[in-house]
Amino acid sequence: MISLFLILNILLIPKPVSFTPADGVCSIEKVVVRKDRRPFRKAVAELEPWQRQEAYRLTIQRDRVKIEALTEEGVFRARKSLEQMLALGEVPCGIVFDYPRLRHRGLMIDESRSFKGLAFLKKQVDALALLKMNVLHLHLDDSAGWRIESEACPELTAKTAWRIGRTYHEWEAGKYRFTTEDDPEGYGGCYSREELKELVEYAAERYVTVIPEIEMPGHSMEVGYACPEVLCQLPDGRRHTGAWDLCPGSETTFELLEAVLEEVMDIFPSPFIHIGGDEATMKTWSQCVNCQRRMEEEGYTEVKQLQGYLIRRIAAFVQNHGRRIIGWDEILETGVPKEAVVQSWRGISGGQKASAEGHEVIMSPNTHCYYNYYQDLIRKEPKAVGELVSLRFTYGYEPLSEGMDPTLLRGVQANLWTELIATPEHAEYMLYPRLFALAETAWTPASAKEYKGFRKRARALLDVFRNLEYNTFDMDTESDLARSGLQRFPPEGVPIPIDD
Ligand code: ACM
Ligand code: ZN
């Protein structure tokens, strides 16, 4: 029996722009596709060109479905709606008219802290496609290991893709020891060029762009371990072994980064290349002969200007290759070209500042979009990070904040950092159903969002994900606190568990 809720609120995530119900359910004997025909062109004439690209109309009758769209991508989005309805049990008659709110609808997965492999990534691409998301951002390197094979510098993976310590914290407790692939005690792995090309192709067939991130100049202990020439140098010639940051004074650093980026751009056709830029400590730069020389040459008075130097030089290199950079919001602090897209992670202020300065913005504030944070009570959940980012709380996130230019809001993204997430199963547990909320925030008009209805749809879709063998959080066990949507902060200085 089809429920009244379903008839009035078609069971789709993300919720479509409009659904006009008609009597009955459809047995889908026939699907006809009408591409780029006049009635639909007229229906989408007012939309932005990138919205028109993905727009579709589904006319669902008892025995047949008509798909209208301008492009194959629009047809694909329509087919994903049908696939979701079929998986949920019934396809109600009516007309769905739909197009995205935001252009970048992303998920970042950290492959450095825990390496999860190609099958896992393809499975998450399937989920993204089903949720009408279109970006998989891969964090491919960090201090805990470099995960992409490089011909220019094979030492990067040979020396840092395997470590002693199954989890990030075991590795940290064991004093950051790397090992080699042939060590039976070693944990880790890396992606070959062929595997990544396969992923890019797999994702492109599903209208998902894979954006690679090569982190710099901070979060780069492993690069210095593999290739000590990129480390800062003391006046007596010794290197700053174990440093967190690359040396922006040395030309070797740029030679390495540019060689790697060329390889990366060859694998990933994405118009955007993420270059990190977050949390550089800049500690070794004031003691380094090469950094000091660079400062003198450039007339700098503060070491942090070296971060701006590195980011601008790499941005120009990437732009000369016909791509644009994305960087974490720190890149705003030391000067960056207008074309750079800024990804706001330290709350929303980076996004607001970036928009005020004319940059396009991707919003992924840690407060709402970090899915490595707790999704329920500390005592009930596997160890996680930070505050409570419950399903309801993350659903409530509105990426366009006061004063922000809506035309510069490129999109919204969830980030999954994996210091505490050692396995693919755990990663999925943290993503679903919260990624359903992100998908709806990214696609559905803000005015059409409403939590109660979403929760019902999410509960139904969660069963579909379970049938597809995703390991999900159990919504039926959600605590009252998580259900309330409150985000608890401990009072100043007092670590209070979120478990009353
Ligand atoms: C970040 O979470 N450090 C971007
Ligand atoms: Zn230096």
Coordinates of N, CA and C in Angstrom, one line a residue, residues 28 37 66 71 74 232 254 313 334 374 381 414 495:
I28 N 6.3 0.9 -14.7 CA 7.5 1.2 -15.5 C 7.6 0.1 -16.6
R37 N 14.4 18.8 -26.3 CA 13.3 19.2 -27.1 C 12.7 20.5 -26.6
K66 N 8.3 9.2 -18.8 CA 9.0 10.1 -19.8 C 10.1 10.9 -19.1
T71 N 20.6 17.4 -21.6 CA 21.9 16.7 -21.8 C 21.8 15.3 -21.2
G74 N 21.6 15.4 -17.5 CA 20.2 15.5 -17.0 C 19.4 14.2 -17.0
C232 N 63.8 22.5 5.5 CA 64.5 23.7 5.8 C 65.9 23.3 6.3
F254 N 60.0 23.4 -5.0 CA 59.1 23.7 -6.2 C 59.3 22.7 -7.3
R313 N 52.8 31.0 -6.1 CA 53.6 30.4 -7.2 C 53.0 29.1 -7.7
T334 N 47.4 35.2 3.3 CA 48.7 35.7 2.8 C 48.7 36.0 1.3
Y374 N 31.4 13.4 16.2 CA 30.4 12.5 16.8 C 29.1 12.7 16.1
E381 N 29.0 5.8 20.9 CA 29.6 5.8 19.5 C 31.1 5.4 19.6
A414 N 31.1 17.8 2.5 CA 31.3 17.1 3.7 C 32.8 16.6 3.7
P495 N 36.1 19.6 30.1 CA 35.7 18.6 29.1 C 34.4 17.8 29.6

